[in-house]
CSV table of C-alpha atoms in Angstrom, one decimal:
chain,number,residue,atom,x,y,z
N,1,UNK,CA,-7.8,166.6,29.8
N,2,UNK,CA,-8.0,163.3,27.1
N,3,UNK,CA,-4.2,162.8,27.7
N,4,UNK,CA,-3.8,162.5,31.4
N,5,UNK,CA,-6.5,160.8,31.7
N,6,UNK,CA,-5.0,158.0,29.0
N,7,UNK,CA,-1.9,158.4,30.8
N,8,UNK,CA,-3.6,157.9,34.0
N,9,UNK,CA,-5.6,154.9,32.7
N,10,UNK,CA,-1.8,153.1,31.1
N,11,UNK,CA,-0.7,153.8,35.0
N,12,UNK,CA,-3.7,151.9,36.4
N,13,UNK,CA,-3.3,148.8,34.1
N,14,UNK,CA,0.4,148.9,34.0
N,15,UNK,CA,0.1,148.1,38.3
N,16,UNK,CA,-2.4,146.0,38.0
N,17,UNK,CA,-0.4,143.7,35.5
N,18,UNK,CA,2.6,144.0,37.9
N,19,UNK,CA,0.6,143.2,41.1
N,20,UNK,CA,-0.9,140.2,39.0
N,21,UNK,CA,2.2,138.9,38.0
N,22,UNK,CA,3.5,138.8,41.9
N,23,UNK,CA,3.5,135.4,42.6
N,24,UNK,CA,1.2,134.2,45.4
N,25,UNK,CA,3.0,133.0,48.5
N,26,UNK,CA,2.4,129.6,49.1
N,27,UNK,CA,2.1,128.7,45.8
N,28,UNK,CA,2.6,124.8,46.6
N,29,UNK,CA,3.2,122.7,49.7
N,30,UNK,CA,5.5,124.1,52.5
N,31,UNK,CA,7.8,121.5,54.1
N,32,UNK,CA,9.5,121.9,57.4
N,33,UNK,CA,12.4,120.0,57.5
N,34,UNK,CA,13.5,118.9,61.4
N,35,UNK,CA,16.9,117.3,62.3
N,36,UNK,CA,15.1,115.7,65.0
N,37,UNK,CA,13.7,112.2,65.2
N,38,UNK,CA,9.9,111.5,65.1
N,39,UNK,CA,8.7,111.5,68.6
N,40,UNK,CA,11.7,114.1,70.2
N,41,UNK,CA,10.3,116.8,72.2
N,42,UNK,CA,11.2,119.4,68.7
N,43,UNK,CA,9.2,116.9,66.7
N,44,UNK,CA,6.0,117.6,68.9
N,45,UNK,CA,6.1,121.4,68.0
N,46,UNK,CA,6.0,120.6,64.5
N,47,UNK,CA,3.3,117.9,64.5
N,48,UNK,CA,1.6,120.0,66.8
N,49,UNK,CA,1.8,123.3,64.3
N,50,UNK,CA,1.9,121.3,61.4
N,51,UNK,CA,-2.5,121.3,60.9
N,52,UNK,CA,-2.3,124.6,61.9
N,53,UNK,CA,0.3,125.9,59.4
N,54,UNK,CA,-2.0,123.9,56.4
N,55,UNK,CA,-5.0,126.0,57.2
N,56,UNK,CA,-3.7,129.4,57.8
N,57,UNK,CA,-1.4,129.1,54.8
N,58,UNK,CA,-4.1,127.4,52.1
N,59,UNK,CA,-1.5,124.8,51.0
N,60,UNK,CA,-0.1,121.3,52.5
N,61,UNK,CA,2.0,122.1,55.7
N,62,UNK,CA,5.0,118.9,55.2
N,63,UNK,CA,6.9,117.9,58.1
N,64,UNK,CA,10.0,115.9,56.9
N,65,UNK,CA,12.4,114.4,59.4
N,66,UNK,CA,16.0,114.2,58.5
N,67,UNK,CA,17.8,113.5,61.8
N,68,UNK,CA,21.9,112.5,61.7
N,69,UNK,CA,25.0,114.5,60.9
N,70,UNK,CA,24.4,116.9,64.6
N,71,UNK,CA,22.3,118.4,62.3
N,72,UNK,CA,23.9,119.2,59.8
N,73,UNK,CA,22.2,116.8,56.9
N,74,UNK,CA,19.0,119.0,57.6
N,75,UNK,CA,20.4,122.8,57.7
N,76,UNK,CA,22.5,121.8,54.4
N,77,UNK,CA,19.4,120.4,52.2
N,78,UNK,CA,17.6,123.8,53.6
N,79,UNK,CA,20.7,126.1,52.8
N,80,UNK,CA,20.9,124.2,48.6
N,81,UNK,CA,16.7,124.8,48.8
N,82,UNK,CA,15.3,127.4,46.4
N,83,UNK,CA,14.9,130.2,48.3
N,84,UNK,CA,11.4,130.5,47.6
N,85,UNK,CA,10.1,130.2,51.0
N,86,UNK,CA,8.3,126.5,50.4
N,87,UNK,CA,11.6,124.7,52.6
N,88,UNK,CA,11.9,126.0,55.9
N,89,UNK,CA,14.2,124.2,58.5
N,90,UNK,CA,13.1,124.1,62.4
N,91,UNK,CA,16.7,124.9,63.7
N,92,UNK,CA,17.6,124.0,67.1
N,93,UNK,CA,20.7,124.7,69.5
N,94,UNK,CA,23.2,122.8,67.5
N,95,UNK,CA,22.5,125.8,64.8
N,96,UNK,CA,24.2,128.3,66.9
N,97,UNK,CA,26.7,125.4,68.5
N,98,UNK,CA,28.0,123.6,65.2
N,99,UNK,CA,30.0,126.4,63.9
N,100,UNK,CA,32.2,126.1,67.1
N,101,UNK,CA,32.2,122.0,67.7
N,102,UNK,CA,32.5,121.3,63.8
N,103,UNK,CA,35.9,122.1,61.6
N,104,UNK,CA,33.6,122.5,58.6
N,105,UNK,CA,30.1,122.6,57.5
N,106,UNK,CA,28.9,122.5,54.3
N,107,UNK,CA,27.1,126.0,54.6
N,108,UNK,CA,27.6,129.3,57.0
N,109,UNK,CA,25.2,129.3,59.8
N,110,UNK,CA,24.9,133.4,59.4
N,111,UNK,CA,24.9,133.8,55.8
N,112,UNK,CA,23.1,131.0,53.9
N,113,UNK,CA,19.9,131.8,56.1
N,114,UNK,CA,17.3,133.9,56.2
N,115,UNK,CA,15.6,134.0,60.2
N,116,UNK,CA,12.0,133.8,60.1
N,117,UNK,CA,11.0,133.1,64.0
N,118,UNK,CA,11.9,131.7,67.7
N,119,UNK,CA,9.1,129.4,68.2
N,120,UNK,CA,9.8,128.6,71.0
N,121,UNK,CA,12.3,127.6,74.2
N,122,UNK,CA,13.0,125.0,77.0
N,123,UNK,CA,15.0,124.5,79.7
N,124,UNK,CA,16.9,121.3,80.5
N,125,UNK,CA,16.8,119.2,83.8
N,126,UNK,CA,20.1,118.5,85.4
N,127,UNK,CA,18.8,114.7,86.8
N,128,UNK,CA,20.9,111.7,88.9
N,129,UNK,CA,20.6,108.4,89.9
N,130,UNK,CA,18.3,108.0,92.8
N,131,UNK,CA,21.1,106.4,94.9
N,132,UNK,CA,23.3,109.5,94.4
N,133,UNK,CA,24.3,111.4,97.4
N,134,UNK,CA,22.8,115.3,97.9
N,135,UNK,CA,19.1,116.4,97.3
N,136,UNK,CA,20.3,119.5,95.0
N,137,UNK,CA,22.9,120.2,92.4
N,138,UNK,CA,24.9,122.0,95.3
N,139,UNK,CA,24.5,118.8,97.7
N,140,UNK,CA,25.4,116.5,95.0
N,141,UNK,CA,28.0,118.3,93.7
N,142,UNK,CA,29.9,118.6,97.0
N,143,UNK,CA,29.9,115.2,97.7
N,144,UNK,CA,31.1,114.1,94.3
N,145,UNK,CA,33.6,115.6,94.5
N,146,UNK,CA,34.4,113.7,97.5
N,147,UNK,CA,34.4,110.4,95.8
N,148,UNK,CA,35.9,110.7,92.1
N,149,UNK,CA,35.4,108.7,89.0
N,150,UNK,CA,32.2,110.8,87.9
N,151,UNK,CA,30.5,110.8,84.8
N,152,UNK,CA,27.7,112.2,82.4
N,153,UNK,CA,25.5,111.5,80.0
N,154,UNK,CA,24.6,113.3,76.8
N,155,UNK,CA,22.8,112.8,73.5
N,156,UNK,CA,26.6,113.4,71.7
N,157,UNK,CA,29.1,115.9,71.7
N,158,UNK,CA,28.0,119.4,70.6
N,159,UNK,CA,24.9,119.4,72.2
N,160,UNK,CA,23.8,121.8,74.8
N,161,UNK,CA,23.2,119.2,77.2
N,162,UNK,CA,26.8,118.3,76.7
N,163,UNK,CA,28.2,122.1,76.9
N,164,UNK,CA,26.4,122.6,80.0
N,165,UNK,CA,27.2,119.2,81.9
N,166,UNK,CA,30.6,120.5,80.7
N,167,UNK,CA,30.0,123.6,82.3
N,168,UNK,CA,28.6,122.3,85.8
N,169,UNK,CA,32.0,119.9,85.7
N,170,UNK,CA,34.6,122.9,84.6
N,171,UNK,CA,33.0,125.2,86.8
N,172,UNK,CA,32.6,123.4,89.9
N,173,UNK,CA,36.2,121.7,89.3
N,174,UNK,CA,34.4,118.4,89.3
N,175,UNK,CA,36.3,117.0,86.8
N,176,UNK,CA,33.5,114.5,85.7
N,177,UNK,CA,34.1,112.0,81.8
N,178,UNK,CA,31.8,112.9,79.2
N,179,UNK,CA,29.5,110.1,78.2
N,180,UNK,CA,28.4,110.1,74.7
N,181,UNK,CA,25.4,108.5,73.3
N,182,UNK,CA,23.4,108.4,70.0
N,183,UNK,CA,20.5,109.8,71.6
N,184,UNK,CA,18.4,111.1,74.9
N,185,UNK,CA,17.1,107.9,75.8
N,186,UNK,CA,20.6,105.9,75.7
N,187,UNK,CA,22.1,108.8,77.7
N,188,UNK,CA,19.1,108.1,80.0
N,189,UNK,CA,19.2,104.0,80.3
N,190,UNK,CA,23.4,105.3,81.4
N,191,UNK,CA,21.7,107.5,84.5
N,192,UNK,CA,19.5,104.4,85.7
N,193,UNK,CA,22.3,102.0,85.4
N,194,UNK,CA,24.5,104.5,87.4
N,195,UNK,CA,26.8,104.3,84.1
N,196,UNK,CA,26.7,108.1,84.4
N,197,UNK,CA,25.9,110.2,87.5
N,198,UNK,CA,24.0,113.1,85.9
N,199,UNK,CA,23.2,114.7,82.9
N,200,UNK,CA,21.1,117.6,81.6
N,201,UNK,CA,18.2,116.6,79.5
N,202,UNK,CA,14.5,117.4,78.2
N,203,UNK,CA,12.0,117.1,81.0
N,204,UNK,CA,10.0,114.6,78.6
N,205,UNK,CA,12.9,112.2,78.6
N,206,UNK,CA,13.2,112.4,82.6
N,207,UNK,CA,9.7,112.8,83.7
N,208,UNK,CA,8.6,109.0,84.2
N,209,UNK,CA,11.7,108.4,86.4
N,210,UNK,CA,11.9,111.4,88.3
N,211,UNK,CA,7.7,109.9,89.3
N,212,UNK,CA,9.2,106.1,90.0
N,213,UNK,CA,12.1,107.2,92.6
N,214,UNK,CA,14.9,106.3,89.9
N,215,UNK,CA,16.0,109.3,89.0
N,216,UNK,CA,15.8,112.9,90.8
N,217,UNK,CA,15.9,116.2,89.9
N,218,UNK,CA,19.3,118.6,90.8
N,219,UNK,CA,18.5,121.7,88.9
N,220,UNK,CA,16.6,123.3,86.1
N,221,UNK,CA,18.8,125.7,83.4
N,222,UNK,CA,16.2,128.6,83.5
N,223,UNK,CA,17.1,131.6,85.4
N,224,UNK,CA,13.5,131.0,86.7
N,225,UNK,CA,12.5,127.3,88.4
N,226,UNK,CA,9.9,125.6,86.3
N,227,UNK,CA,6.5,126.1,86.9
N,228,UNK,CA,6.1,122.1,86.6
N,229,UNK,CA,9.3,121.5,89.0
N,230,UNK,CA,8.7,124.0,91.4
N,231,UNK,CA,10.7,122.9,94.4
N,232,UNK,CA,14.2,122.4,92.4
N,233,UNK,CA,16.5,125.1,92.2
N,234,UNK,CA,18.2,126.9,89.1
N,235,UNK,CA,21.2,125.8,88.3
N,236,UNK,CA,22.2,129.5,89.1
N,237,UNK,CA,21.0,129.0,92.5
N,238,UNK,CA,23.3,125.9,93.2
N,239,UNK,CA,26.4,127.6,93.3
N,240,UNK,CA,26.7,128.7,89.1
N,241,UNK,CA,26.0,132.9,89.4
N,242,UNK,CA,24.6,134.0,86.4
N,243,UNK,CA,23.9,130.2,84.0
N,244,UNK,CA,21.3,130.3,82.0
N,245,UNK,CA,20.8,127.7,79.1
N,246,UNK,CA,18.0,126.8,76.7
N,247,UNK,CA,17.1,124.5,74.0
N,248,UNK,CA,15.8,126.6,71.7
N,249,UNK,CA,13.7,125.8,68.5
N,250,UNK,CA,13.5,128.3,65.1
N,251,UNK,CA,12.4,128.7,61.7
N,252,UNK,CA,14.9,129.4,59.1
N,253,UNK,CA,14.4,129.5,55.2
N,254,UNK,CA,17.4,129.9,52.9
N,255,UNK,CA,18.9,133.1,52.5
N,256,UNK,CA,17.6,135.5,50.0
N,257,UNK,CA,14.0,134.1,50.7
N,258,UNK,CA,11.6,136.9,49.4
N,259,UNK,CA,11.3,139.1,52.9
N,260,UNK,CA,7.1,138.8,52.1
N,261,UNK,CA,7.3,135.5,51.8
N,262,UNK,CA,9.6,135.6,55.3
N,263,UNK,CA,7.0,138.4,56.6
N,264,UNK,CA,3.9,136.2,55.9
N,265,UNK,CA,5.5,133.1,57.4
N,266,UNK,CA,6.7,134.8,60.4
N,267,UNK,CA,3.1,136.1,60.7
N,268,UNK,CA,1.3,132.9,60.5
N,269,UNK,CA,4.1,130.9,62.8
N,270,UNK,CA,3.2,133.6,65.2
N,271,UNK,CA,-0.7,133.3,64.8
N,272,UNK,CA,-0.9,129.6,65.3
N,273,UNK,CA,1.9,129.7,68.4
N,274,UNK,CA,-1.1,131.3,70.3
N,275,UNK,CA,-4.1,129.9,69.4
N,276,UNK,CA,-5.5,128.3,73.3
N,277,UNK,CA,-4.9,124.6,72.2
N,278,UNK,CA,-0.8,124.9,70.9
N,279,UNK,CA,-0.7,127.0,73.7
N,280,UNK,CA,-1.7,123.9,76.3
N,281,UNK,CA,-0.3,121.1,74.0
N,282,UNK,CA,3.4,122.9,74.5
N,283,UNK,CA,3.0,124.2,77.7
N,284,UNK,CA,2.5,120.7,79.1
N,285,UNK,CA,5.8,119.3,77.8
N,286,UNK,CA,7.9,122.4,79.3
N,287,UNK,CA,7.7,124.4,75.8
N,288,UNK,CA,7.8,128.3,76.5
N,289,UNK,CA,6.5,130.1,73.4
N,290,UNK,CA,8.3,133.1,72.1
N,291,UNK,CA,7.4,133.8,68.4
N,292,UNK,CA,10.1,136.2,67.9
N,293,UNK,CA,10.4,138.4,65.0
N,294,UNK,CA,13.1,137.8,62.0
N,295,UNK,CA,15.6,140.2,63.8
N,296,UNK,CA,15.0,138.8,66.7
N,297,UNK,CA,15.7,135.5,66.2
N,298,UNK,CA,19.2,137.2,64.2
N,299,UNK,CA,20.4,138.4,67.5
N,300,UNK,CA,19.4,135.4,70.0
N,301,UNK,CA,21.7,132.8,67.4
N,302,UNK,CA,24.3,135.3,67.3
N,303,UNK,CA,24.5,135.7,71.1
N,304,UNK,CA,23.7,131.9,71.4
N,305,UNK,CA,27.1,131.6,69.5
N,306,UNK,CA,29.2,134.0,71.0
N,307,UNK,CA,28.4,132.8,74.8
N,308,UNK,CA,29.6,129.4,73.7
N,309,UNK,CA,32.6,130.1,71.9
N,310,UNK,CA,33.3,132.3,75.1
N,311,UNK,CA,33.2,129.2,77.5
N,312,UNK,CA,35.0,126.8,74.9
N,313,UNK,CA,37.5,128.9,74.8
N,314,UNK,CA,38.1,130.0,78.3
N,315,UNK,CA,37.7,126.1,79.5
N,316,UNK,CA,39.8,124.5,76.5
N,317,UNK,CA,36.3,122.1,76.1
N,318,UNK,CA,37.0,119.5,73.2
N,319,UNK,CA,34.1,118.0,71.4
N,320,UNK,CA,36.0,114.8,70.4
């Protein structure tokens, strides 16, 4: 009896070392790196989640902006990160859109990252100039065809609000010019001036106009209309069966991130998406939560991606 009991007693200490030499995840701060700009509409999740994050994890929630590059300055200090867990990046639509606008990135979108969750999603706002002719995207559409020389705006080249002005144009054989700008608010002033005729953009970015007369609202990119635009039609609705487009925003930490480390994060992200006050604080800007799980947010990039490449490659679309 003296002997298993010894052994048994070894055992018992032996896995209590090994559970005490697990490190403890967070062990230091966690920062959230964003290729967004202070004050974007991806930059409000983050400030808003950011207190949040701090108190459910027991360590310093960062948020670190690192806009430029299309992205790409943010996802490739995230992908060289120790993949501890304690750098994260918020990814947004140009994750799954870079790999087909850019020639090369420093990193690969599917391999040097481990998902951890959708946070969350938005649809865009195809707007135009007040003084534009038609009340919907089908109206306006129809009658610009009629008179040529049309244009629109977008933040740059590779973004989903350029792929799917691109989309409306190809589709609808409007031929319109691409306008590119360093930004949602240039691509904006270009719509007021009548510079460009339309473009699909955040609601934030739109909403002040679309309340003075200066701009109006064509079509939302949901399947669904927006609860907070309620009379303008989908984009499907107007004439394009079966679009759909989001802006999407998700957590990613390098690959080969501990999967309890990836576990615990995607547990937490998911806890503070729903407490009542995020839940309002998004909800008013347009934000519709998800808080997907790892695999999840696997197979919505890699369908992102492939839906793309599918209408850059049927339409010849150039990105320069």
């Amino acid at each position: 009896m003296g002997l298993p009991r010894a052994t048994a007693l070894v055992f018992g200490l032996l896995l209590a070392a090994a559970a005490h030499a697990q490190p403890v995840f967070p062990s230091r701060p966690v920062t959230l790196v964003l290729p967004s700009a202070p004050g974007d509409p991806t930059d409000l999740i983050a400030r808003v989640l950011q207190p949040k994050m701090s108190e459910r994890l027991g360590q310093q929630f960062v948020v670190e902006n690192r806009p430029g590059g299309s992205a790409v300055i943010a996802s490739s200090a995230v992908a060289k990160a120790p993949a501890d867990g304690h750098t994260l990046l918020l990814a947004l639509s140009a994750h799954s859109i870079n790999p087909i606008a850019l020639k090369e990135l420093p990193y690969d979108t599917f391999r040097d990252f481990a998902p951890v969750t959708l946070l969350a999603r938005f649809a865009l706002i195809v707007g135009a100039n007040s003084g534009a002719k038609g009340s919907d995207l089908r109206e306006f559409v129809a009658a610009a065809k009629g008179r040529g020389n049309v244009n629109f705006a977008s933040p740059g080249a590779g973004t989903l609000s350029f792929l799917v002005g691109e989309e409306i144009s190809r589709r609808s054989g409007l031929e319109a010019v691409h306008l590119a700008f360093k930004g949602g608010a240039p691509a904006v002033q270009a719509m007021l001036a009548n510079q460009a005729q339309y473009g699909a953009l955040p609601l934030n970015l739109l909403r002040a106009h679309f309340a003075s007369g200066k701009l109006k609202p064509l079509a939302v990119t949901s399947p669904q209309r927006s609860s907070q635009l309620p009379g303008v039609p989908t984009v499907a609705e107007s004439g394009f069966p079966g679009f759909e487009a989001y802006n999407w925003v998700g957590v990613f930490a390098p690959a080969a991130t501990p999967p309890a480390a990836v576990e615990k994060l995607n547990r937490e992200f998911a806890a503070a998406l729903h407490e009542p006050d995020v839940l309002q604080k998004l909800g008013a800007v347009g934000f519709e939560i998800v808080g997907s799980t790892p695999q999840e947010l696997d197979r919505f990039v890699r369908r992102e991606f492939e839906h793309w490449d599918r209408f850059v490659r049927e339409y010849n679309v150039k990105f320069d």
